CSV table of C-alpha atoms in Angstrom, one decimal:
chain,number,residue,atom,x,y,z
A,1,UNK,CA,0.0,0.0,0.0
A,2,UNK,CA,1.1,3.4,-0.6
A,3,UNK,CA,1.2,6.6,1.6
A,4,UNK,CA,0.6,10.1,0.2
A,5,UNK,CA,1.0,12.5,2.8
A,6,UNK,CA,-1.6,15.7,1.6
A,7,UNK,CA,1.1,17.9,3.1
A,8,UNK,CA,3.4,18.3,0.7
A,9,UNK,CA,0.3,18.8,-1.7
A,10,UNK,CA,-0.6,21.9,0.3
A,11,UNK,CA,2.8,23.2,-1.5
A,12,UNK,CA,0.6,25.1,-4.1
A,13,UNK,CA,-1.1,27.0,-1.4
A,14,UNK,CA,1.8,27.9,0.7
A,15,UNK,CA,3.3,29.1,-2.8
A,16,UNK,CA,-0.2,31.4,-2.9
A,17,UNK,CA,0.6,32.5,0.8
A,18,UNK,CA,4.1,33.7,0.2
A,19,UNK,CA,2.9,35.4,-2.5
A,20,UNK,CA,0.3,37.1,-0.6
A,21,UNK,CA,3.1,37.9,2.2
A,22,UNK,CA,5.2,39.7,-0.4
A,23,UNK,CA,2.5,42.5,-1.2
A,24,UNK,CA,1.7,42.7,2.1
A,25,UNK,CA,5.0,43.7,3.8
A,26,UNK,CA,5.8,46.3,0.5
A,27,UNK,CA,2.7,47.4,2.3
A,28,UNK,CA,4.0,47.0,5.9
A,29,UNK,CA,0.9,45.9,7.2
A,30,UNK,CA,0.5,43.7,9.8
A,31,UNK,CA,-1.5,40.7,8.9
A,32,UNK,CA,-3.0,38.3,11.6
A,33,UNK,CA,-5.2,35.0,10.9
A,34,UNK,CA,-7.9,34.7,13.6
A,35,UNK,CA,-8.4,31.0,13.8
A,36,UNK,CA,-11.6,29.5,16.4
A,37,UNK,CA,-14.2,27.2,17.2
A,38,UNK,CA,-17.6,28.5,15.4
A,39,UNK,CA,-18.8,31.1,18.7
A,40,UNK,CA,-15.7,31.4,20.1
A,41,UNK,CA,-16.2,35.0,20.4
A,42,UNK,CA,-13.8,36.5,17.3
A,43,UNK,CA,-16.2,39.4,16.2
A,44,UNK,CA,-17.2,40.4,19.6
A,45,UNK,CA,-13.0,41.0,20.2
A,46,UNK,CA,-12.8,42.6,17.0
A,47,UNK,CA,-15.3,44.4,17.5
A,48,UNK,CA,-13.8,46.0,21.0
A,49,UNK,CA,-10.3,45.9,19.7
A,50,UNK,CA,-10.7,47.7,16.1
A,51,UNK,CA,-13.7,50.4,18.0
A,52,UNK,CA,-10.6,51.1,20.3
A,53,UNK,CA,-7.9,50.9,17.7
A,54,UNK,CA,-9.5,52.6,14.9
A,55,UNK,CA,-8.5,56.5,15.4
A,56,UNK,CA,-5.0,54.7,15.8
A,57,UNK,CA,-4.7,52.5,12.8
A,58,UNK,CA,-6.6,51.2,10.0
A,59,UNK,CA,-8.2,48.0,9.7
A,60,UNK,CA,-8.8,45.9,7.2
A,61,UNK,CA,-11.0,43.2,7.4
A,62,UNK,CA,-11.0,39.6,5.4
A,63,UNK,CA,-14.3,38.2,6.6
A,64,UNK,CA,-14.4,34.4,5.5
A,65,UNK,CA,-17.8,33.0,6.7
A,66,UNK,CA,-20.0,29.9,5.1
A,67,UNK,CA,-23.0,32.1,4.1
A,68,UNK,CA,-23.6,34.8,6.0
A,69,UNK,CA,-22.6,38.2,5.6
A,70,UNK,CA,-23.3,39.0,9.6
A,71,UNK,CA,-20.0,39.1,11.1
A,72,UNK,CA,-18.7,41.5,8.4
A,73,UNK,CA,-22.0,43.3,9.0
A,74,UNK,CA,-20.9,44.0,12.7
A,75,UNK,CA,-17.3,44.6,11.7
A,76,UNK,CA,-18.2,47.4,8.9
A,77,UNK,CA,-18.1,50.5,10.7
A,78,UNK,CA,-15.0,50.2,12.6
A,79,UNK,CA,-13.0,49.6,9.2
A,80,UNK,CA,-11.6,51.4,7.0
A,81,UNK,CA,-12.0,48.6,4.5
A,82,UNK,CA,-13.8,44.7,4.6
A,83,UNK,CA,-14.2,42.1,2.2
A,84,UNK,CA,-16.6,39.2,2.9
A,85,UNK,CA,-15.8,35.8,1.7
A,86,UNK,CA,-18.6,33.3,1.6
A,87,UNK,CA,-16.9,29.9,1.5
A,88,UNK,CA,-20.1,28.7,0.2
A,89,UNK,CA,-19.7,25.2,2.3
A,90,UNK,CA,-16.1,25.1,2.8
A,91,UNK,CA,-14.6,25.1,6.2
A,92,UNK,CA,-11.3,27.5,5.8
A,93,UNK,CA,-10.2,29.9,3.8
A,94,UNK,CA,-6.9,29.3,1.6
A,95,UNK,CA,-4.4,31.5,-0.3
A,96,UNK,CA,-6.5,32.1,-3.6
A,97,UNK,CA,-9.3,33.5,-1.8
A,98,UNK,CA,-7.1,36.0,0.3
A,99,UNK,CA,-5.3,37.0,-3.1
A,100,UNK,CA,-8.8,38.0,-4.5
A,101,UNK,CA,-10.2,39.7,-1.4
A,102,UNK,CA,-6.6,42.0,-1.1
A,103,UNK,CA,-6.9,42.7,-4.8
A,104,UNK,CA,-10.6,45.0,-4.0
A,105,UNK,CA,-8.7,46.6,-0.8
A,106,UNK,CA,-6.7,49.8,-0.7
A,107,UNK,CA,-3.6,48.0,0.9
A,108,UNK,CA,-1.4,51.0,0.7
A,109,UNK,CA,-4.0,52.9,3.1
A,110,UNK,CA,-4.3,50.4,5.7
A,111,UNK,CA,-2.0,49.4,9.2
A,112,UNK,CA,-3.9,45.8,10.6
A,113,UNK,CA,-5.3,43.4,8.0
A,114,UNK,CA,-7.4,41.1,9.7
A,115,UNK,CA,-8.5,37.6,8.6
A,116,UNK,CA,-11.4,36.0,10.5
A,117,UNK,CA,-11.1,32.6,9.3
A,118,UNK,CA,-14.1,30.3,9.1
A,119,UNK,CA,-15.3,29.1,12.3
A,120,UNK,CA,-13.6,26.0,12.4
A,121,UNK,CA,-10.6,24.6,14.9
A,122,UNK,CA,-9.5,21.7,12.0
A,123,UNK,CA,-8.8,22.8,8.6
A,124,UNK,CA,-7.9,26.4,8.8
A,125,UNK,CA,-4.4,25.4,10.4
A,126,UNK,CA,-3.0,24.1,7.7
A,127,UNK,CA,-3.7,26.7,5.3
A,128,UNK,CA,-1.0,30.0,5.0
A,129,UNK,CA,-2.8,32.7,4.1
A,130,UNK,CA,0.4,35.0,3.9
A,131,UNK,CA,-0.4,36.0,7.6
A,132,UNK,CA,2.4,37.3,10.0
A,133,UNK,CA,1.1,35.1,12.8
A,134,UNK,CA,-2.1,32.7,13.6
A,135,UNK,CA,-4.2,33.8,16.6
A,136,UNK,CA,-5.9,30.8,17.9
A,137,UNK,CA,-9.3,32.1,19.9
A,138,UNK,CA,-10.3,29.1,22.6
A,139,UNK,CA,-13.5,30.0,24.6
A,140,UNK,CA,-14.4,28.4,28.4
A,141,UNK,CA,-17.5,26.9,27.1
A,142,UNK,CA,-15.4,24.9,24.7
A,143,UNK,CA,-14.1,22.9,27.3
A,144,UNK,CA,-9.7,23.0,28.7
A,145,UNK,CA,-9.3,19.7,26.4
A,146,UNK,CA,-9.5,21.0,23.1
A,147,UNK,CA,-5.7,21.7,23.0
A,148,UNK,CA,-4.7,18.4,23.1
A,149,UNK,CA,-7.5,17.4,20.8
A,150,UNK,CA,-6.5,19.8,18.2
A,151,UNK,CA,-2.9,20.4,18.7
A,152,UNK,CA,-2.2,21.6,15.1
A,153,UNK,CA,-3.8,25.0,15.6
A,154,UNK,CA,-1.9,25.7,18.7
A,155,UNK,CA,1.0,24.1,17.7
A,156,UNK,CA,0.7,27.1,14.8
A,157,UNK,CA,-0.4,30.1,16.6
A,158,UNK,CA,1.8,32.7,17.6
A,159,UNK,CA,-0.7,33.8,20.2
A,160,UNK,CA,-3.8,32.3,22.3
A,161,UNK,CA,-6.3,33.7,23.4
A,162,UNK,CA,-8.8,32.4,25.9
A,163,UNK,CA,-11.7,33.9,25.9
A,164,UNK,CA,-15.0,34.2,27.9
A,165,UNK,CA,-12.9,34.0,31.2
A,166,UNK,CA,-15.8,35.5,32.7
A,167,UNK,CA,-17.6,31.9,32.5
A,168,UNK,CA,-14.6,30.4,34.4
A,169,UNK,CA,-16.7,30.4,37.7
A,170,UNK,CA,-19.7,28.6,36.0
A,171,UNK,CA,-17.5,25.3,33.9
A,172,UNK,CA,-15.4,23.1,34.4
A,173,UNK,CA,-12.8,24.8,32.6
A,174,UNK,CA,-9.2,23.8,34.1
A,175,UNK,CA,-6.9,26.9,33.5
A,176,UNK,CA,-4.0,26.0,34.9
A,177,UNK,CA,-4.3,22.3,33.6
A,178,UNK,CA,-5.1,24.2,30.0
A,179,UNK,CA,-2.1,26.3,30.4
A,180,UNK,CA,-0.1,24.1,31.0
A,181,UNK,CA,-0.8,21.8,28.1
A,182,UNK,CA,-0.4,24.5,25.6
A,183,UNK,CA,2.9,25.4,27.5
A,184,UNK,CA,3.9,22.1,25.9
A,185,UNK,CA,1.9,22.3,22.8
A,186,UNK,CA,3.8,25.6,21.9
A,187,UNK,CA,6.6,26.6,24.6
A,188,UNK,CA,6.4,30.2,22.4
A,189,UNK,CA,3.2,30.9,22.2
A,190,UNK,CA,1.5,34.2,23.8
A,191,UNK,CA,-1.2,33.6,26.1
A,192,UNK,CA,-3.8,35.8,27.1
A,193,UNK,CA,-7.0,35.0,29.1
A,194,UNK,CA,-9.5,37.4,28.3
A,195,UNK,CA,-13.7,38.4,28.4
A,196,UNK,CA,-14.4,40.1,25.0
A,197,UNK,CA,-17.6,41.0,26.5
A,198,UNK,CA,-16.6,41.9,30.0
A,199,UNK,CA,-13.5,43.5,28.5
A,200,UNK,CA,-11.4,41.8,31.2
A,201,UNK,CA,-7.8,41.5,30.3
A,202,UNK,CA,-8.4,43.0,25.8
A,203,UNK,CA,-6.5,46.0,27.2
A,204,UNK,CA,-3.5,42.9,27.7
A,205,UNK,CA,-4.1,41.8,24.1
A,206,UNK,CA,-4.1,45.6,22.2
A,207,UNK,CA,-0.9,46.4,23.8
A,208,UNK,CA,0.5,43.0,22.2
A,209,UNK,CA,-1.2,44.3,18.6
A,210,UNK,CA,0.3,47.6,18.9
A,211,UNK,CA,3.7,46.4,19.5
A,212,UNK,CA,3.4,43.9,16.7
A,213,UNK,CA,2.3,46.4,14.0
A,214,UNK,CA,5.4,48.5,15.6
A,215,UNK,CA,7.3,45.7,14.7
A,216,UNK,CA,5.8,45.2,11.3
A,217,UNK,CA,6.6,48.9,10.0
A,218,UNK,CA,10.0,49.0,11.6
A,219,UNK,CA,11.8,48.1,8.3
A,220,UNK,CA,14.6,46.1,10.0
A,221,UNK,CA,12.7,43.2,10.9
A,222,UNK,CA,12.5,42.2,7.1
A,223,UNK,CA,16.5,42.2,6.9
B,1,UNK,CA,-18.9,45.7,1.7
B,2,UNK,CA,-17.5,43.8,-1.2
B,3,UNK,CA,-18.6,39.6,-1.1
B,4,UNK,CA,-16.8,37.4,-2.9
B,5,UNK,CA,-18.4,33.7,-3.7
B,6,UNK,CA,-15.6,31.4,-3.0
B,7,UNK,CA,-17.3,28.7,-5.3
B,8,UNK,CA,-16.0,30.8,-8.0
B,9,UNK,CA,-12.6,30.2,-6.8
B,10,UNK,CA,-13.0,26.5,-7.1
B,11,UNK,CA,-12.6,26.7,-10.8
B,12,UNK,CA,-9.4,25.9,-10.6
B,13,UNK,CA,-9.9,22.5,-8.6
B,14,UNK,CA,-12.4,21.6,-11.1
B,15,UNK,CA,-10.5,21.9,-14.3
B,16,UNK,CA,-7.7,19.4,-12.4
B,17,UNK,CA,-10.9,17.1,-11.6
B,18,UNK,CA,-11.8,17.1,-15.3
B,19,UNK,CA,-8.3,15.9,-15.7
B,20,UNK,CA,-8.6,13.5,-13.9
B,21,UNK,CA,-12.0,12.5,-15.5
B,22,UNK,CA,-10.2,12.2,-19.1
B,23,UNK,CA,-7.7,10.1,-17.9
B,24,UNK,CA,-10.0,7.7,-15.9
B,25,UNK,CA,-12.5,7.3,-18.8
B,26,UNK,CA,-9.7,6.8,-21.7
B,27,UNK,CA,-9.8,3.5,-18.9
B,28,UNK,CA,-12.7,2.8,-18.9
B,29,UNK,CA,-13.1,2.9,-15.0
B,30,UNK,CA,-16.0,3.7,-12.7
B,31,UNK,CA,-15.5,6.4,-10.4
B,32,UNK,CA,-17.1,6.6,-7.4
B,33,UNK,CA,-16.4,9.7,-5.3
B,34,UNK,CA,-17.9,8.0,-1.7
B,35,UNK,CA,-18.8,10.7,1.1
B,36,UNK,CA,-20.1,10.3,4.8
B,37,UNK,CA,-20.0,11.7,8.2
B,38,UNK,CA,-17.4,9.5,9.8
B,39,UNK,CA,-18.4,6.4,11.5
B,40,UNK,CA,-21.3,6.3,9.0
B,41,UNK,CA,-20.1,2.3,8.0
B,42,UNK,CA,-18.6,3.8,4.4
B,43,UNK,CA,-16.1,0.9,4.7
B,44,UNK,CA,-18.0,-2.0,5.9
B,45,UNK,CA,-19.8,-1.6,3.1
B,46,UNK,CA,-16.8,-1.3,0.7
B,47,UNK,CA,-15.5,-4.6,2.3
B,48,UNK,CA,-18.9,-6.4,1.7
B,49,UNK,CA,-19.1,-5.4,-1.6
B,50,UNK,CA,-15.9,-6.0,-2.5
B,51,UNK,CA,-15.3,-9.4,-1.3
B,52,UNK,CA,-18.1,-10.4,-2.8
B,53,UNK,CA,-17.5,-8.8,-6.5
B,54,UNK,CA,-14.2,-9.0,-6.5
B,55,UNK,CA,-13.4,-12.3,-8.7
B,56,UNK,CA,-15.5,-10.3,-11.6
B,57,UNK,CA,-14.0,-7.0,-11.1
B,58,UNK,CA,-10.2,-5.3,-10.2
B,59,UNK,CA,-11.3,-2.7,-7.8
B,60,UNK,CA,-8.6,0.2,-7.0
B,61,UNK,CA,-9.6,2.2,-4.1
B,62,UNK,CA,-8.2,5.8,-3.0
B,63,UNK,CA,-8.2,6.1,0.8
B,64,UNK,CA,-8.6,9.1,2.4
B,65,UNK,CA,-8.1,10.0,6.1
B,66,UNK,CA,-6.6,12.1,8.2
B,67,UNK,CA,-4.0,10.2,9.9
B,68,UNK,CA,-4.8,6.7,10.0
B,69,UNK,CA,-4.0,3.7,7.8
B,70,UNK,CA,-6.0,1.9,9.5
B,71,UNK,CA,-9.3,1.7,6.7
B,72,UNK,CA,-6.8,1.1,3.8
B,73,UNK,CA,-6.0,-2.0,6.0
B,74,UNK,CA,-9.3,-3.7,5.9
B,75,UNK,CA,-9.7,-3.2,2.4
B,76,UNK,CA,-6.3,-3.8,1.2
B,77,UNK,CA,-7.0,-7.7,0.5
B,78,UNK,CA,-9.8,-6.8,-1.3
B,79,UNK,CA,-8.4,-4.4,-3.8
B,80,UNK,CA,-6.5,-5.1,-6.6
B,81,UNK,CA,-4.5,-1.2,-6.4
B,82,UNK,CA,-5.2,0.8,-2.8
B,83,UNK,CA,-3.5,4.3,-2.2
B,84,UNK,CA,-3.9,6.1,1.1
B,85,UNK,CA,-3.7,9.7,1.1
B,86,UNK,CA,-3.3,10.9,4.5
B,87,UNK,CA,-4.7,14.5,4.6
B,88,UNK,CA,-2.5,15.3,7.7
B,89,UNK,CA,-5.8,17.1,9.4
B,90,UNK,CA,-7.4,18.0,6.1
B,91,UNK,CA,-11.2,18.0,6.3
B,92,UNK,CA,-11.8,16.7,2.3
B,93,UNK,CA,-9.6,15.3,-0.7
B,94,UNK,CA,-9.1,17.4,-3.5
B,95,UNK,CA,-8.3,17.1,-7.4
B,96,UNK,CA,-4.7,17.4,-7.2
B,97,UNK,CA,-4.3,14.4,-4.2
B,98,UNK,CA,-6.6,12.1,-6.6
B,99,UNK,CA,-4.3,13.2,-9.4
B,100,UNK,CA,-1.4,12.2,-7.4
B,101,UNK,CA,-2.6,9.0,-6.0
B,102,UNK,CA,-3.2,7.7,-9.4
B,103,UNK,CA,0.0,8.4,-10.6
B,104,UNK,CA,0.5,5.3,-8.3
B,105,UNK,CA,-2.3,2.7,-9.7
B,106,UNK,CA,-2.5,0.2,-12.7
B,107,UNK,CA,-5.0,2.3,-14.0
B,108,UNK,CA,-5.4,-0.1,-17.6
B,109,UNK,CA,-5.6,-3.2,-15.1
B,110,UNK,CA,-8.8,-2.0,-13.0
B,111,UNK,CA,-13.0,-1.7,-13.5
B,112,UNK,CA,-13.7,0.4,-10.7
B,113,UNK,CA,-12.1,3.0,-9.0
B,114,UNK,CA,-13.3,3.6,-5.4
B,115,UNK,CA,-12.2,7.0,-3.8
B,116,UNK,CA,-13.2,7.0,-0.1
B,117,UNK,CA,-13.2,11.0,0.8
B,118,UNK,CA,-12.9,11.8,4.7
B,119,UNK,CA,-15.5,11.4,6.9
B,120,UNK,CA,-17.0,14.8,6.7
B,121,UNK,CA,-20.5,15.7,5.6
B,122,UNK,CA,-19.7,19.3,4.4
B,123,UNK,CA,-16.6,20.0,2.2
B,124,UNK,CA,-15.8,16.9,0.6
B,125,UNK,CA,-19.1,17.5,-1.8
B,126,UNK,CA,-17.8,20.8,-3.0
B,127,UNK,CA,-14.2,19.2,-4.6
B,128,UNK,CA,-15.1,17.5,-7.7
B,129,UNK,CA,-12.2,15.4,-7.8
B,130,UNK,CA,-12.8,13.5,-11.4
B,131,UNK,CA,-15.3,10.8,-10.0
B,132,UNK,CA,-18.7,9.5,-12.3
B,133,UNK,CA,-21.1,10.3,-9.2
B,134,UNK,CA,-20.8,11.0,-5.8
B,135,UNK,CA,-22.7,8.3,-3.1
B,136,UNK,CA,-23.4,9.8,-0.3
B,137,UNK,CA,-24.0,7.6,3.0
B,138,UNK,CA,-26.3,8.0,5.9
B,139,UNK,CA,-26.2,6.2,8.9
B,140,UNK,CA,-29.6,5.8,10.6
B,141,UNK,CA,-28.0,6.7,13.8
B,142,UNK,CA,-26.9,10.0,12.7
B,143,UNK,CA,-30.9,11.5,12.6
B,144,UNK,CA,-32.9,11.7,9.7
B,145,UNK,CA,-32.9,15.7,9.5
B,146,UNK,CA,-29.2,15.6,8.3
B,147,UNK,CA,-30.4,15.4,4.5
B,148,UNK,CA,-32.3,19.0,5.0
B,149,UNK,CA,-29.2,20.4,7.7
B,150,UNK,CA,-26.4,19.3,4.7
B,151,UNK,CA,-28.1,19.7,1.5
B,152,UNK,CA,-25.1,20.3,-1.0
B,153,UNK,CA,-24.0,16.6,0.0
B,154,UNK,CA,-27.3,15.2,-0.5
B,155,UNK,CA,-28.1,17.7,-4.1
B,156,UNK,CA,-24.9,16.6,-5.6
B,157,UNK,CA,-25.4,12.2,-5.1
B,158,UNK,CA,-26.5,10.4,-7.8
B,159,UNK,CA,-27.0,7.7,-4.7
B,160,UNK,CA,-27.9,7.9,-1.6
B,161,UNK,CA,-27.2,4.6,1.1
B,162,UNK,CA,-29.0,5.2,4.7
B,163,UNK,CA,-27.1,2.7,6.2
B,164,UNK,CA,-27.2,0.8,9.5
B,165,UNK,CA,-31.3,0.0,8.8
B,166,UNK,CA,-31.1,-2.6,11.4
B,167,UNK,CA,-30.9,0.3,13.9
B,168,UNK,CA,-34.2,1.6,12.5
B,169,UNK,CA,-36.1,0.2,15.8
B,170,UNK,CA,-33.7,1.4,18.0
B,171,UNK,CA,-33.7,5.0,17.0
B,172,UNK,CA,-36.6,7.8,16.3
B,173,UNK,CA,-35.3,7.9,12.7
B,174,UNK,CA,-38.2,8.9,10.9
B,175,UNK,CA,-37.3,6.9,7.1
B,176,UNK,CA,-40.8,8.4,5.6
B,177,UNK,CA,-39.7,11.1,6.3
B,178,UNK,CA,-36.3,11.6,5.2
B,179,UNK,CA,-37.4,9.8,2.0
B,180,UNK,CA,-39.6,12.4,1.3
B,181,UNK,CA,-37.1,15.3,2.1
B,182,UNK,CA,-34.5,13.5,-0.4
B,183,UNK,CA,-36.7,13.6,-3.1
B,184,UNK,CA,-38.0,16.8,-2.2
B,185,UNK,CA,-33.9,17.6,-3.0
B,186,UNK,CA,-32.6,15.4,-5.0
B,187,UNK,CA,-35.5,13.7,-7.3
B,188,UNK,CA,-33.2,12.2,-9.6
B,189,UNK,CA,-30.7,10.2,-6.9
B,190,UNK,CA,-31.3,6.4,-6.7
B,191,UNK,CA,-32.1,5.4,-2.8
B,192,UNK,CA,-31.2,2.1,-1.4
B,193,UNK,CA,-32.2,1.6,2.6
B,194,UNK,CA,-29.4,-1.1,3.4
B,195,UNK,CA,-27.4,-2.2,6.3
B,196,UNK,CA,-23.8,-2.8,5.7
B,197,UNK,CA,-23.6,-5.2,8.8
B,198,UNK,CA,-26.4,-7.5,8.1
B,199,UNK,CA,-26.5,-7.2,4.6
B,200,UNK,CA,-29.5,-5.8,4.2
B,201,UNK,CA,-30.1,-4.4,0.7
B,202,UNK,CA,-26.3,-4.6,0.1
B,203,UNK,CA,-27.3,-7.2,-2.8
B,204,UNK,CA,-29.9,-4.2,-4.6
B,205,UNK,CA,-26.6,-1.4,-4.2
B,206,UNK,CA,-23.8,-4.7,-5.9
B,207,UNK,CA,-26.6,-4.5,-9.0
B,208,UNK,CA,-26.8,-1.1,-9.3
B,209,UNK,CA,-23.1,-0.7,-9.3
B,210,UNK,CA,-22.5,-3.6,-12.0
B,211,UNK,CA,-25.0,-1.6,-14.0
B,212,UNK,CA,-23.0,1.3,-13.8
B,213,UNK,CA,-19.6,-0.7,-14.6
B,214,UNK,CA,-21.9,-1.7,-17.6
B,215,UNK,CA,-22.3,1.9,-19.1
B,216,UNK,CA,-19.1,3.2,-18.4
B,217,UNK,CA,-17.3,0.0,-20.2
B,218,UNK,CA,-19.7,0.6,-23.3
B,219,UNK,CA,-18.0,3.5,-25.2
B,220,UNK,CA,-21.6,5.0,-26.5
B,221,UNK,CA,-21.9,7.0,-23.4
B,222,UNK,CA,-18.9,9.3,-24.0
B,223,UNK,CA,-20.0,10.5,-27.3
């Protein structure tokens, strides 16, 4: 019997993704790819972060979504530009469909380019989008397991968030047993625990964005 | 807000597909693109239905999962060519793996071609990956309003298996019911109520697939 491994067939997408990442440092923009569980609370923290952010910098928005055009709907007045995405059925957004969204944005205009991924902890992992980092969104309700079970995603992020802290009291929820299983998932990764609602611990998590797209426009870090 | 339909951006996926379709009918084979929620007996029935045509036909089988081997296994003495393609945590096969994995098979020494996409009731039916039709399979057990909650799956089969009918006491599937929703949308698919594990049926689904080996082989239905 013979083994393909679909990895190395994902080569044509990374291809797409680097291509993507080349017009978007000319651009110096920093680019994150919000990756969750469907509900995980990803609009509701854009929502706070890019309403405080915006006099500061401006957003883009990639909104991939299976049909609906409501997240982008509740996104639209705090950027300066958003593209919607309907997957139509499909569970992640890939290289191609970033390349078209960026071609109807003014990229030159813009600081943050965010792309809310499909709701979906699987498949969006191991797609590059041409991102500077993966931000993996893990809500209480979800359950302190889901690391382990999906280690890919968190394995890939650069930073974590855990979000709806404010449920902590009301689940199960093990947060030091969680954070310390994605300690050894990804040794690197940023953590935040956060409420998007309550706003508990966002301020933590814009100070962490601003530094980035500091980072981003410093031209040095592309040496 | 700009939307952009991502089905338009699976052009390129489907042009590879057709690819694949020229190749596989310049063989003469049948093609059968088979799609289920896991755990929905997809290869128990491949195993019964194998085994038992197997002296009349060479069946190749493409094997897709995420990780495991472990399916490929139990059909591998049944199969006269079987390549796995392990999607490393992909949620559906595509065009390009199918291309690859044939690369690997006796194409000119088999009659049917079996590609066994991952368990996964939603993505898998948007990749056209070169097959004659689609099967979709139903397990009783997964609830008879998954036709009406999953419709692309259910629209695109030519035939449709609700497997595992020796649950139907068991469970509150309602099979008048989900008849009538699958014709309501898909009137043209072919329905066979089986069960894989008794063997139920399994004997009407052997004839319908010896009649479809039948028209591919005759050469009047590519003109």
């Amino acid at each position: 019997m013979k083994v393909i491994l679909a990895r190395d067939l994902l080569g044509a997408n990374n291809v797409k993704g680097e291509n993507n990442r080349e017009k978007l440092e000319k651009f110096g923009l920093l680019t994150l790819n919000m990756i969750s569980s469907p509900g995980a609370g990803k609009t509701t923290l854009l929502e706070i972060t890019m309403k405080t952010l915006k006099n500061k910098y401006n957003f883009g928005v990639i909104e991939g979504d299976l049909y609906t055009t409501r997240d982008a709907q509740r996104l639209e007045e705090h950027a300066r530009s958003i593209v919607q995405i309907n997957t139509c059925g499909m569970c992640h957004l890939n290289a191609d469909m970033v390349a078209k969204a960026m071609e109807d944005m003014p990229l030159a205009d813009l600081d943050v380019l965010i792309i809310e991924n499909v709701g979906n902890l699987v498949c969006p992992a191991a797609f590059y989008l041409g991102e500077n980092c993966k931000v993996a969104v893990l809500s209480v309700p979800e359950g302190s397991d889901k690391p382990a079970k999906y280690p890919e995603l968190f394995k890939e992020a650069r930073t974590i968030l855990i979000n709806k802290a404010d449920l902590l009291p009301y689940t199960d929820f093990d947060l030091p047993g969680c954070l310390r299983e994605l300690q050894q998932i990804n040794p690197r990764a940023e953590i935040f625990v956060i409420s998007a609602r309550t706003g508990e611990g966002v301020e933590k998590w814009m100070r962490w964005l601003e530094e980035r797209v500091r980072l981003v426009k410093s031209p040095t870090i592309f040496k």
